Short mmCIF file of C-alpha atoms and ligand atoms in Angstrom, two decimals:
data_model
loop_
_atom_site.label_atom_id
_atom_site.label_comp_id
_atom_site.label_asym_id
_atom_site.label_seq_id
_atom_site.Cartn_x
_atom_site.Cartn_y
_atom_site.Cartn_z
CA MET W 784 1.10 -7.75 25.24
CA ARG W 785 4.43 -5.98 24.65
CA GLU W 786 6.62 -5.24 27.84
CA TYR W 787 9.47 -2.83 26.86
CA LEU W 788 10.57 -1.80 30.25
CA GLN W 789 14.14 -1.26 29.83
CA PHE W 790 16.23 1.56 28.26
CA PHE W 791 19.31 1.29 26.16
CA ILE W 792 22.10 3.12 27.87
CA ASP W 793 25.93 2.75 27.48
CA GLY W 794 25.68 -0.42 25.34
CA GLN W 795 23.29 -2.21 27.88
CA TRP W 796 19.68 -2.76 28.32
CA VAL W 797 19.06 -1.31 31.81
CA ASP W 798 16.26 -0.84 34.27
CA PRO W 799 15.03 2.74 34.99
CA VAL W 800 16.56 4.33 38.03
CA THR W 801 12.95 4.53 39.36
CA PRO W 802 10.56 2.14 38.05
CA VAL W 803 7.47 3.89 36.59
CA THR W 804 5.38 2.17 33.99
CA ALA W 805 2.65 3.38 31.48
CA ASP W 806 0.24 1.58 29.35
CA VAL W 807 0.41 1.89 25.56
CA ILE W 808 -2.98 1.91 23.94
CA ASN W 809 -3.72 0.52 20.44
CA PRO W 810 -5.84 3.32 18.83
CA ALA W 811 -7.58 0.74 16.65
CA THR W 812 -9.17 -1.02 19.72
CA GLU W 813 -8.72 1.56 22.43
CA GLU W 814 -7.21 -1.49 24.48
CA VAL W 815 -3.90 -1.63 26.12
CA SER W 816 -1.29 -3.22 23.91
CA GLY W 817 1.62 -3.17 26.21
CA GLN W 818 3.77 -1.21 28.64
CA ILE W 819 6.68 0.91 28.62
CA SER W 820 8.75 2.44 31.42
CA LEU W 821 8.85 6.23 31.89
CA GLY W 822 12.25 7.54 32.70
CA SER W 823 13.37 10.39 34.80
CA ALA W 824 16.25 12.93 34.88
CA ASP W 825 18.42 10.31 36.69
CA ASP W 826 18.19 8.06 33.61
CA VAL W 827 19.13 11.07 31.47
CA GLU W 828 22.21 11.66 33.58
CA LYS W 829 23.38 8.20 32.92
CA ALA W 830 22.85 8.42 29.18
CA VAL W 831 24.28 11.81 28.82
CA ALA W 832 27.44 10.63 30.77
CA ALA W 833 27.75 7.59 28.64
CA ALA W 834 27.43 9.67 25.38
CA ARG W 835 30.00 12.14 26.69
CA ARG W 836 32.37 9.27 27.40
CA ALA W 837 31.90 7.75 23.92
CA PHE W 838 32.25 11.02 22.11
CA PRO W 839 36.07 11.43 21.99
CA SER W 840 36.71 8.08 20.32
CA TRP W 841 33.55 8.03 18.17
CA SER W 842 34.26 11.48 16.78
CA GLN W 843 37.71 10.28 15.80
CA THR W 844 36.78 7.33 13.95
CA THR W 845 37.52 7.13 10.31
CA ARG W 846 34.84 7.38 7.61
CA ALA W 847 35.45 3.75 6.76
CA GLN W 848 34.84 2.62 10.45
CA ARG W 849 31.65 4.66 10.58
CA LEU W 850 30.54 3.16 7.15
CA ASP W 851 31.19 -0.27 8.57
CA VAL W 852 28.91 0.46 11.61
CA LEU W 853 26.13 1.95 9.29
CA LYS W 854 26.33 -1.22 7.07
CA SER W 855 25.99 -3.54 10.03
CA ILE W 856 22.90 -1.52 11.08
CA GLN W 857 21.54 -1.90 7.58
CA ALA W 858 22.07 -5.73 7.73
CA GLU W 859 20.22 -5.93 11.06
CA TYR W 860 17.46 -3.48 9.99
CA GLU W 861 16.77 -5.79 7.06
CA LYS W 862 16.20 -8.73 9.50
CA ARG W 863 13.66 -6.76 11.57
CA LEU W 864 11.45 -5.34 8.78
CA PRO W 865 8.41 -7.46 9.75
CA ASP W 866 8.82 -6.65 13.45
CA LEU W 867 9.08 -2.99 12.76
CA GLY W 868 6.05 -2.98 10.57
CA ASP W 869 3.99 -4.81 13.27
CA ALA W 870 5.02 -2.41 15.87
CA ILE W 871 4.06 0.64 13.80
CA ARG W 872 0.75 -0.84 12.99
CA GLU W 873 0.10 -1.48 16.69
CA GLU W 874 1.39 1.69 18.17
CA MET W 875 -0.02 4.25 15.84
CA GLY W 876 -2.71 2.39 13.81
CA ALA W 877 -1.21 2.50 10.39
CA PRO W 878 -2.67 -0.17 8.00
CA ALA W 879 -0.35 -3.17 7.85
CA SER W 880 0.60 -2.61 4.18
CA LEU W 881 1.61 1.08 4.98
CA ALA W 882 3.41 0.20 8.27
CA GLY W 883 5.29 -2.57 6.80
CA GLY W 884 5.76 -0.65 3.48
CA PHE W 885 6.47 3.02 3.31
CA HIS W 886 6.86 3.55 7.09
CA VAL W 887 9.57 1.03 7.36
CA GLY W 888 10.93 1.94 4.03
CA LEU W 889 11.44 5.47 4.73
CA GLY W 890 13.78 4.32 7.74
CA ALA W 891 15.76 2.16 5.42
CA GLY W 892 15.92 4.90 2.78
CA HIS W 893 17.43 7.38 5.27
CA LEU W 894 20.01 4.74 6.28
CA GLN W 895 21.01 4.09 2.70
CA ALA W 896 21.17 7.83 2.00
CA ALA W 897 23.46 8.26 5.03
CA ILE W 898 25.67 5.65 3.79
CA GLU W 899 25.88 7.24 0.26
CA VAL W 900 26.47 10.74 1.71
CA LEU W 901 29.09 9.49 4.12
CA GLU W 902 31.00 7.83 1.28
CA GLU W 903 31.47 11.16 -0.51
CA PHE W 904 31.06 13.88 2.23
CA ALA W 905 33.89 16.48 2.24
CA PHE W 906 34.78 16.95 5.96
CA GLU W 907 37.64 19.29 5.15
CA GLU W 908 38.65 21.63 2.49
CA VAL W 909 41.57 24.06 1.98
CA LYS W 910 40.36 27.58 1.02
CA GLY W 911 43.31 29.84 0.25
CA THR W 912 45.67 29.34 3.20
CA THR W 913 42.99 28.21 5.54
CA LEU W 914 41.83 24.70 6.37
CA VAL W 915 38.02 24.53 6.88
CA LEU W 916 37.05 21.48 8.96
CA LYS W 917 33.66 20.08 9.55
CA GLU W 918 33.54 18.30 13.00
CA ALA W 919 30.97 16.48 15.02
CA ILE W 920 29.12 18.85 17.30
CA GLY W 921 29.10 16.55 20.27
CA VAL W 922 26.33 14.94 22.38
CA CYS W 923 22.91 15.23 20.63
CA GLY W 924 19.49 14.81 22.15
CA LEU W 925 17.02 13.56 19.53
CA ILE W 926 13.43 14.21 20.32
CA THR W 927 10.81 12.69 17.86
CA PRO W 928 7.07 12.55 17.18
CA TRP W 929 4.76 9.53 16.58
CA ASN W 930 3.43 10.26 13.05
CA TRP W 931 6.16 8.67 10.89
CA PRO W 932 8.16 7.02 13.73
CA MET W 933 10.80 5.26 11.70
CA ASN W 934 11.22 8.24 9.40
CA GLN W 935 11.73 10.69 12.20
CA THR W 936 14.16 8.56 14.35
CA CYS W 937 16.18 7.34 11.26
CA VAL W 938 16.49 10.81 9.68
CA LYS W 939 18.23 12.05 12.83
CA ILE W 940 20.13 8.95 14.16
CA PHE W 941 22.06 8.06 11.06
CA PRO W 942 23.40 11.43 10.00
CA ALA W 943 24.27 11.98 13.64
CA LEU W 944 26.34 8.81 13.85
CA ALA W 945 27.72 9.30 10.40
CA THR W 946 29.12 12.59 11.32
CA GLY W 947 30.62 11.26 14.57
CA CYS W 948 28.20 12.50 17.14
CA THR W 949 26.88 10.45 19.94
CA THR W 950 23.17 10.37 20.76
CA ILE W 951 20.37 10.11 23.18
CA LEU W 952 16.93 9.21 21.60
CA LYS W 953 13.67 10.36 23.32
CA PRO W 954 10.91 8.65 21.36
CA PRO W 955 7.26 9.50 21.60
CA GLN W 956 5.15 7.87 24.23
CA LEU W 957 2.43 7.20 21.74
CA ALA W 958 4.68 5.29 19.42
CA PRO W 959 7.39 3.76 21.62
CA TYR W 960 7.59 0.20 20.16
CA SER W 961 9.34 0.79 16.90
CA ALA W 962 11.95 2.82 18.64
CA HIS W 963 12.52 0.02 21.17
CA ILE W 964 13.08 -2.43 18.25
CA LEU W 965 15.34 0.09 16.43
CA SER W 966 17.43 0.31 19.56
CA GLU W 967 17.65 -3.71 19.41
CA ILE W 968 18.83 -3.35 15.92
CA LEU W 969 21.55 -0.82 16.77
CA ASP W 970 22.61 -3.07 19.70
CA ALA W 971 22.77 -6.12 17.49
CA ALA W 972 24.82 -4.23 14.99
CA GLY W 973 27.53 -3.52 17.48
CA VAL W 974 27.32 0.24 17.81
CA PRO W 975 29.95 1.09 20.36
CA ALA W 976 28.83 1.62 23.94
CA GLY W 977 27.44 5.12 24.63
CA VAL W 978 27.29 6.13 20.84
CA TYR W 979 23.44 5.62 20.75
CA ASN W 980 21.27 5.65 23.85
CA MET W 981 17.50 5.45 24.15
CA ILE W 982 15.20 6.46 27.02
CA GLN W 983 11.43 6.39 27.02
CA GLY W 984 9.32 8.79 28.85
CA SER W 985 7.44 12.02 28.78
CA GLY W 986 8.63 14.95 26.83
CA ARG W 987 8.32 17.24 29.83
CA LYS W 988 10.58 15.05 31.91
CA ILE W 989 13.09 13.39 29.56
CA GLY W 990 12.88 16.11 26.91
CA THR W 991 13.33 18.95 29.36
CA ALA W 992 16.23 17.08 31.06
CA LEU W 993 17.90 16.94 27.73
CA THR W 994 17.15 20.44 26.54
CA THR W 995 18.46 21.95 29.65
CA HIS W 996 21.52 19.75 30.19
CA GLU W 997 24.92 21.40 30.31
CA ASP W 998 26.56 18.43 28.55
CA VAL W 999 24.16 18.17 25.69
CA ASP W 1000 25.56 20.15 22.72
CA MET W 1001 22.61 20.02 20.42
CA ILE W 1002 18.93 19.13 20.32
CA SER W 1003 17.26 17.90 17.17
CA PHE W 1004 13.55 18.09 17.60
CA THR W 1005 10.60 17.12 15.30
CA GLY W 1006 7.14 17.87 16.53
CA SER W 1007 4.57 20.51 17.14
CA GLU W 1008 5.11 24.28 17.05
CA PRO W 1009 4.42 24.98 20.77
CA VAL W 1010 6.77 22.30 21.90
CA GLY W 1011 9.41 23.66 19.49
CA ILE W 1012 9.06 27.12 20.97
CA GLN W 1013 9.40 25.74 24.51
CA ILE W 1014 12.50 23.70 23.66
CA GLN W 1015 14.13 26.62 22.01
CA LYS W 1016 13.61 28.60 25.32
CA ASP W 1017 14.76 25.77 27.45
CA ALA W 1018 17.89 25.24 25.38
CA ALA W 1019 18.73 28.97 25.48
CA ASP W 1020 20.57 29.02 28.91
CA THR W 1021 23.12 26.47 27.73
CA VAL W 1022 23.53 28.01 24.19
CA LYS W 1023 23.03 24.69 22.49
CA ARG W 1024 22.12 24.37 18.81
CA VAL W 1025 18.42 23.52 18.32
CA GLY W 1026 17.23 22.09 15.10
CA LEU W 1027 13.50 22.36 14.77
CA GLU W 1028 11.27 20.49 12.31
CA LEU W 1029 7.77 21.66 13.06
CA GLY W 1030 4.31 21.60 11.61
CA GLY W 1031 2.75 22.75 8.27
CA LYS W 1032 -0.32 23.70 6.41
CA SER W 1033 1.07 23.15 3.11
CA PRO W 1034 -0.61 24.39 -0.25
CA TRP W 1035 -1.21 22.16 -3.17
CA ILE W 1036 -1.82 24.22 -6.33
CA VAL W 1037 -3.51 22.29 -9.25
CA LEU W 1038 -3.44 24.00 -12.60
CA ASP W 1039 -6.33 24.42 -15.00
CA ASP W 1040 -5.60 21.71 -17.62
CA GLU W 1041 -6.72 18.40 -18.85
CA ASP W 1042 -5.23 16.62 -15.81
CA LEU W 1043 -7.30 18.62 -13.32
CA ALA W 1044 -9.58 15.79 -12.36
CA LYS W 1045 -6.77 13.28 -12.07
CA ASN W 1046 -4.75 15.70 -9.95
CA VAL W 1047 -7.68 16.53 -7.71
CA ALA W 1048 -8.46 12.97 -6.96
CA ALA W 1049 -4.88 12.03 -6.27
CA VAL W 1050 -4.37 14.92 -3.88
CA THR W 1051 -7.63 14.12 -2.12
CA VAL W 1052 -6.82 10.34 -1.74
CA GLY W 1053 -3.17 11.34 -0.84
CA MET W 1054 -4.43 13.65 2.02
CA MET W 1055 -5.95 10.61 3.67
CA GLY W 1056 -2.83 8.57 3.71
CA ASN W 1057 -1.39 7.85 7.25
CA SER W 1058 -4.74 9.29 8.35
CA GLY W 1059 -3.63 12.77 7.34
CA GLN W 1060 -0.98 12.84 10.00
CA THR W 1061 1.96 13.98 7.90
CA CYS W 1062 3.74 17.25 8.62
CA SER W 1063 4.28 17.86 4.90
CA ALA W 1064 0.76 16.97 3.89
CA GLY W 1065 -0.76 19.06 1.07
CA SER W 1066 -3.80 19.89 3.31
CA ARG W 1067 -4.69 23.11 1.44
CA LEU W 1068 -5.91 22.17 -2.13
CA ILE W 1069 -5.91 25.40 -4.30
CA VAL W 1070 -7.94 24.85 -7.38
CA PRO W 1071 -9.22 27.23 -10.35
CA ASN W 1072 -12.54 28.77 -9.61
CA ALA W 1073 -13.40 28.25 -13.18
CA ARG W 1074 -13.45 24.45 -12.69
CA MET W 1075 -14.77 24.45 -9.11
CA ASP W 1076 -17.86 22.45 -9.80
CA GLU W 1077 -15.75 19.56 -11.44
CA ALA W 1078 -13.27 19.83 -8.60
CA LYS W 1079 -15.83 19.54 -5.91
CA ALA W 1080 -17.44 16.43 -7.52
CA VAL W 1081 -14.00 14.78 -8.05
CA ALA W 1082 -12.92 15.42 -4.61
CA LYS W 1083 -16.14 14.22 -3.12
CA GLU W 1084 -15.91 10.92 -5.13
CA ALA W 1085 -12.25 10.44 -4.34
CA CYS W 1086 -12.79 11.17 -0.62
CA GLU W 1087 -15.66 8.65 -0.46
CA SER W 1088 -13.56 6.00 -2.16
CA VAL W 1089 -11.10 5.91 0.69
CA THR W 1090 -11.91 2.85 2.86
CA VAL W 1091 -11.33 3.02 6.58
CA GLY W 1092 -11.04 0.17 9.10
CA ASP W 1093 -8.86 -2.23 10.99
CA PRO W 1094 -5.27 -1.88 10.31
CA ASN W 1095 -5.00 -5.61 10.10
CA GLY W 1096 -7.66 -5.60 7.26
CA ASN W 1097 -7.46 -4.39 3.62
CA PHE W 1098 -8.31 -0.76 4.23
CA ALA W 1099 -6.67 2.36 2.85
CA MET W 1100 -6.90 4.21 6.21
CA GLY W 1101 -6.70 3.11 9.80
CA PRO W 1102 -7.44 5.10 12.93
CA VAL W 1103 -5.70 8.27 13.98
CA VAL W 1104 -3.06 7.87 16.67
CA SER W 1105 -5.16 8.28 19.80
CA MET W 1106 -8.68 9.24 21.06
CA ASP W 1107 -7.20 12.59 22.14
CA GLN W 1108 -6.09 13.16 18.55
CA PHE W 1109 -9.61 11.91 17.42
CA LYS W 1110 -11.36 14.59 19.61
CA ASP W 1111 -9.10 17.33 18.43
CA ILE W 1112 -9.93 16.50 14.77
CA GLN W 1113 -13.70 16.29 15.57
CA ARG W 1114 -13.34 19.83 17.08
CA TYR W 1115 -11.90 21.09 13.80
CA ILE W 1116 -14.54 19.41 11.71
CA GLN W 1117 -17.29 21.04 13.81
CA LEU W 1118 -15.49 24.42 13.67
CA GLY W 1119 -15.36 24.13 9.91
CA ILE W 1120 -19.09 23.63 9.82
CA ASP W 1121 -19.78 26.40 12.45
CA GLU W 1122 -17.54 28.85 10.56
CA GLY W 1123 -19.55 28.25 7.38
CA ALA W 1124 -17.20 26.11 5.24
CA GLU W 1125 -18.92 23.86 2.73
CA LEU W 1126 -18.85 20.25 3.69
CA ILE W 1127 -18.22 18.20 0.55
CA ALA W 1128 -17.60 14.76 1.91
CA GLY W 1129 -17.13 13.08 5.29
CA GLY W 1130 -17.98 15.06 8.44
CA SER W 1131 -18.29 14.46 12.22
CA GLY W 1132 -18.07 11.03 13.91
CA ARG W 1133 -16.71 7.74 13.12
CA PRO W 1134 -17.23 6.16 9.56
CA GLU W 1135 -20.31 3.91 9.37
CA GLY W 1136 -20.00 0.58 11.05
CA LEU W 1137 -17.14 1.52 13.31
CA ASP W 1138 -18.19 2.27 16.81
CA LYS W 1139 -14.89 1.84 18.68
CA GLY W 1140 -11.30 3.08 17.89
CA ALA W 1141 -9.96 6.47 16.87
CA TYR W 1142 -11.44 6.26 13.33
CA VAL W 1143 -12.20 9.64 11.66
CA ARG W 1144 -14.25 10.03 8.44
CA PRO W 1145 -12.02 11.29 5.53
CA THR W 1146 -13.40 14.79 5.04
CA VAL W 1147 -13.12 17.53 2.52
CA PHE W 1148 -14.32 21.11 2.89
CA LEU W 1149 -14.55 23.97 0.46
CA SER W 1150 -13.49 27.15 2.23
CA ASN W 1151 -11.77 30.46 1.42
CA ASN W 1152 -8.20 30.08 2.85
CA GLN W 1153 -9.32 32.26 5.87
CA ARG W 1154 -11.12 30.15 8.30
CA THR W 1155 -9.66 28.22 11.26
CA ILE W 1156 -9.61 25.09 9.21
CA ASP W 1157 -7.53 26.88 6.60
CA ARG W 1158 -5.07 28.27 9.06
CA ASP W 1159 -4.38 25.50 11.68
CA GLU W 1160 -2.64 22.29 11.21
CA ILE W 1161 -5.37 19.79 11.88
CA PHE W 1162 -3.13 16.65 11.53
CA GLY W 1163 -6.04 14.38 10.49
CA PRO W 1164 -7.73 13.26 7.30
CA VAL W 1165 -9.22 16.67 6.56
CA LEU W 1166 -8.62 18.33 3.24
CA VAL W 1167 -9.59 22.09 2.83
CA MET W 1168 -10.16 23.31 -0.82
CA SER W 1169 -10.12 26.98 -1.88
CA GLY W 1170 -10.51 28.53 -5.27
CA TYR W 1171 -8.22 30.83 -7.34
CA ASP W 1172 -8.99 33.19 -10.26
CA ASP W 1173 -5.48 33.52 -11.65
CA ILE W 1174 -1.97 32.25 -10.83
CA ASP W 1175 -0.88 35.34 -8.87
CA GLN W 1176 -3.77 34.89 -6.63
CA ALA W 1177 -3.04 31.15 -6.20
CA VAL W 1178 0.53 31.98 -5.18
CA ASP W 1179 -0.71 34.63 -2.76
CA MET W 1180 -3.07 32.14 -1.16
CA ALA W 1181 -0.23 29.45 -1.04
CA ASN W 1182 1.90 31.93 0.82
CA ASP W 1183 -0.81 33.30 3.04
CA THR W 1184 0.17 30.94 6.10
CA THR W 1185 2.17 31.16 9.14
CA PHE W 1186 3.88 27.83 8.09
CA GLY W 1187 6.36 27.12 5.25
CA LEU W 1188 7.23 23.46 5.38
CA ALA W 1189 6.08 22.20 1.86
CA GLY W 1190 4.34 23.30 -1.24
CA TYR W 1191 3.02 21.35 -4.26
CA VAL W 1192 2.15 22.16 -7.73
CA ASN W 1193 0.53 19.73 -10.20
CA GLY W 1194 0.02 20.58 -13.92
CA LYS W 1195 1.02 19.62 -17.47
CA ASP W 1196 2.91 22.86 -18.09
CA VAL W 1197 6.27 21.99 -16.45
CA GLU W 1198 7.71 25.60 -16.96
CA GLN W 1199 4.49 27.09 -15.19
CA CYS W 1200 5.01 24.52 -12.35
CA ARG W 1201 8.56 25.38 -12.03
CA ALA W 1202 7.88 29.15 -11.89
CA ILE W 1203 5.14 28.75 -9.27
CA GLY W 1204 7.45 26.48 -7.18
CA ARG W 1205 10.14 29.14 -7.10
CA ARG W 1206 7.38 31.67 -5.73
CA ILE W 1207 6.26 29.47 -2.89
CA ARG W 1208 7.77 30.51 0.42
CA ALA W 1209 8.47 27.00 1.77
CA GLY W 1210 11.44 24.69 2.11
CA TRP W 1211 10.23 21.51 0.29
CA ILE W 1212 8.57 22.15 -3.08
CA ASN W 1213 7.23 19.19 -5.00
CA LEU W 1214 6.28 19.38 -8.70
CA ASN W 1215 4.04 16.57 -9.88
CA ASP W 1216 4.80 14.15 -7.18
CA GLY W 1217 8.55 13.83 -6.99
CA PHE W 1218 10.51 12.06 -4.30
CA ASP W 1219 14.19 12.23 -3.43
CA PHE W 1220 15.98 10.92 -0.26
CA HIS W 1221 18.77 13.43 -1.00
CA ALA W 1222 16.72 16.61 -1.20
CA PRO W 1223 16.90 18.80 1.86
CA PHE W 1224 13.73 18.76 3.96
CA GLY W 1225 12.68 21.42 6.38
CA GLY W 1226 10.58 24.56 6.88
CA TYR W 1227 10.56 28.34 6.48
CA LYS W 1228 8.65 30.53 8.92
CA ARG W 1229 6.97 28.61 11.78
CA SER W 1230 7.69 25.28 10.33
CA GLY W 1231 11.17 25.43 11.90
CA ASN W 1232 14.72 26.10 11.09
CA GLY W 1233 16.37 22.73 10.39
CA ARG W 1234 17.15 20.79 7.19
CA GLU W 1235 17.18 17.12 7.31
CA TRP W 1236 17.59 14.42 4.68
CA GLY W 1237 20.79 13.65 2.77
CA GLU W 1238 23.84 15.96 2.80
CA HIS W 1239 21.97 18.82 4.47
CA GLY W 1240 21.06 16.44 7.25
CA PHE W 1241 24.78 16.02 7.83
CA GLU W 1242 25.36 19.72 8.16
CA GLU W 1243 22.98 19.91 11.00
CA TYR W 1244 25.32 17.82 13.15
CA LEU W 1245 28.61 19.55 12.24
CA GLU W 1246 30.62 22.42 13.68
CA VAL W 1247 32.75 24.44 11.40
CA LYS W 1248 36.46 25.05 12.33
CA ALA W 1249 38.81 27.32 10.46
CA ILE W 1250 42.61 26.72 10.89
CA LEU W 1251 44.33 29.76 9.53
CA ASN W 1252 47.70 29.63 7.85
CA TYR W 1253 47.30 25.84 7.72
CA ALA W 1254 48.61 25.94 4.04
CA PRO W 1255 50.91 28.94 3.95
CA ALA W 1256 51.62 30.39 0.71
CA ASP W 1257 55.35 29.80 -0.27
P1 NAP Q 524 4.69 17.05 19.99
O1 NAP Q 524 3.58 16.94 20.92
O2 NAP Q 524 5.38 18.38 19.81
O3 NAP Q 524 5.84 15.99 20.63
C1 NAP Q 524 6.97 15.66 19.95
C2 NAP Q 524 7.96 15.04 20.96
O4 NAP Q 524 8.28 16.05 21.83
C3 NAP Q 524 7.46 13.97 21.72
O5 NAP Q 524 8.46 13.00 21.86
C4 NAP Q 524 7.14 14.64 22.97
O6 NAP Q 524 7.12 13.75 24.11
C5 NAP Q 524 8.22 15.53 23.14
N1 NAP Q 524 7.99 16.75 24.06
C6 NAP Q 524 6.78 17.17 24.43
N2 NAP Q 524 6.92 18.23 25.30
C7 NAP Q 524 8.18 18.47 25.50
C8 NAP Q 524 9.04 19.34 26.10
N3 NAP Q 524 8.52 20.42 26.86
N4 NAP Q 524 10.47 19.29 25.95
C9 NAP Q 524 10.93 18.46 25.20
N5 NAP Q 524 10.26 17.42 24.48
C10 NAP Q 524 8.95 17.52 24.54
O7 NAP Q 524 4.47 16.43 18.53
P2 NAP Q 524 3.57 15.18 18.20
O8 NAP Q 524 2.21 15.35 18.56
O9 NAP Q 524 4.24 13.92 18.66
O10 NAP Q 524 3.69 15.25 16.64
C11 NAP Q 524 2.92 16.01 15.73
C12 NAP Q 524 3.54 17.25 15.33
O11 NAP Q 524 4.85 16.94 14.70
C13 NAP Q 524 2.81 18.01 14.22
O12 NAP Q 524 2.89 19.25 14.55
C14 NAP Q 524 3.67 17.67 12.93
O13 NAP Q 524 3.48 18.68 12.02
C15 NAP Q 524 5.05 17.70 13.51
N6 NAP Q 524 5.94 17.00 12.55
C16 NAP Q 524 6.85 17.75 11.90
C17 NAP Q 524 7.70 17.11 11.00
C18 NAP Q 524 8.80 17.85 10.24
O14 NAP Q 524 9.71 17.21 9.81
N7 NAP Q 524 8.68 19.05 10.08
C19 NAP Q 524 7.62 15.71 10.79
C20 NAP Q 524 6.69 15.04 11.48
C21 NAP Q 524 5.80 15.57 12.40
P3 NAP Q 524 5.72 12.89 24.61
O15 NAP Q 524 6.04 11.49 24.30
O16 NAP Q 524 5.48 13.33 25.93
O17 NAP Q 524 4.60 13.31 23.72
MG1 MG Q 525 1.49 15.87 20.90
#
């Protein structure tokens, strides 16, 4: 049993102002795995005051000083890799190899990227007679979701610290352990008091206290569309900057060529990774109608090859994050069936042999890009396929969505992949499975307005100042 009852405020581990605890449930067993404290607005007051006090000195530190701090964090992060992996497996049910591998690795990757960007970043530039300065925006509230807990926290905290901001993290109640360990890492690394603070608790309480606070200059939020909308409204009265990284229903176009089977199989298996709980998941597979029989057969076989079970065992997929999430996904699977989509693999209920835990069957539907399962973000291991007759139609289908986070194209004709990539209205386009910690990540349309990762992640946390006649012409 884990007991993570204290918050990290002003460089100290402190008790909540009013003690309230909540159980954390392990989704693999449906049993209590530990407890956290739920904070209140009083805790937020303390943290914001600490972050405000720390801002003048932290924002004036040199690049070298901030690099030293980030490198000490890196050394401490390295020491806690196994602990972080265990925490992520337990809090959200990711298989041990995934939790201790890619989950933890994403956090390390963003930290390394922040160091690389900080080494080179141009904080000032003379343009004509004017000096253009980029300065830390101030005190930042960081509100994160549970689905890739280290990715989401690290992609905010490190650019914020690197640019000279001070921060208050509000981690998700469903995945609070890894954030607690991350806070221990920042503590051990000697981050100056008040520069980084962490309060656990509910989004309604802690989140709202941050989003409405006079003394918080910016909110960076990753999570669902409805909460993002609420945050933007709540933040409006204090005119703070709000960065939103919201959901997606991203298209994956597979070209009609000799790699079709390989690509359909890879997309299907990939969709089930992290139990389908990835904002940028390619959850709409768009395949040529001319090859539909083959695509269906391949997707069925690939889907049925995905093993599901105990995150401690040797399975490709664990449970989803909670029984609420399980029920939500079941509702979508039933809706797919009721609305007439063709079930190709998987379906309702738990996989055979599992009668407890939030385990969902990896599922593939054939649909038409128009049903509820084609439109809504399901956030579970459910892939929806649709067919296209020609590339123009494939692109129209890809763009026929309220979201615009990611888009994928796989095919042998690189020029065609590039051309299609340019036509997809989304922020993060991936041709034949690329990966880049320095590529800007964020959404068009209802997928949000922010850009994280690498250099663009820095810009989020910076104000722009012009000093005119700074360099007068002689
Ligand atoms: P969520 O329900 O929107 O919650 C996200 C965070 O917001 C949690 O910490 C939550 O606190 C907090 N929150 C809830 N209500 C709030 C309010 N009124 N004011 C301020 N904060 C509030 O999202 P989720 O279920 O954790 O995560 C899944 C969603 O995140 C999906 O839609 C997914 O697509 C999206 N996502 C997007 C990206 C991206 O980069 N674009 C990445 C990953 C995930 P609680 O602890 O109380 O829940
Ligand atoms: Mg939620």
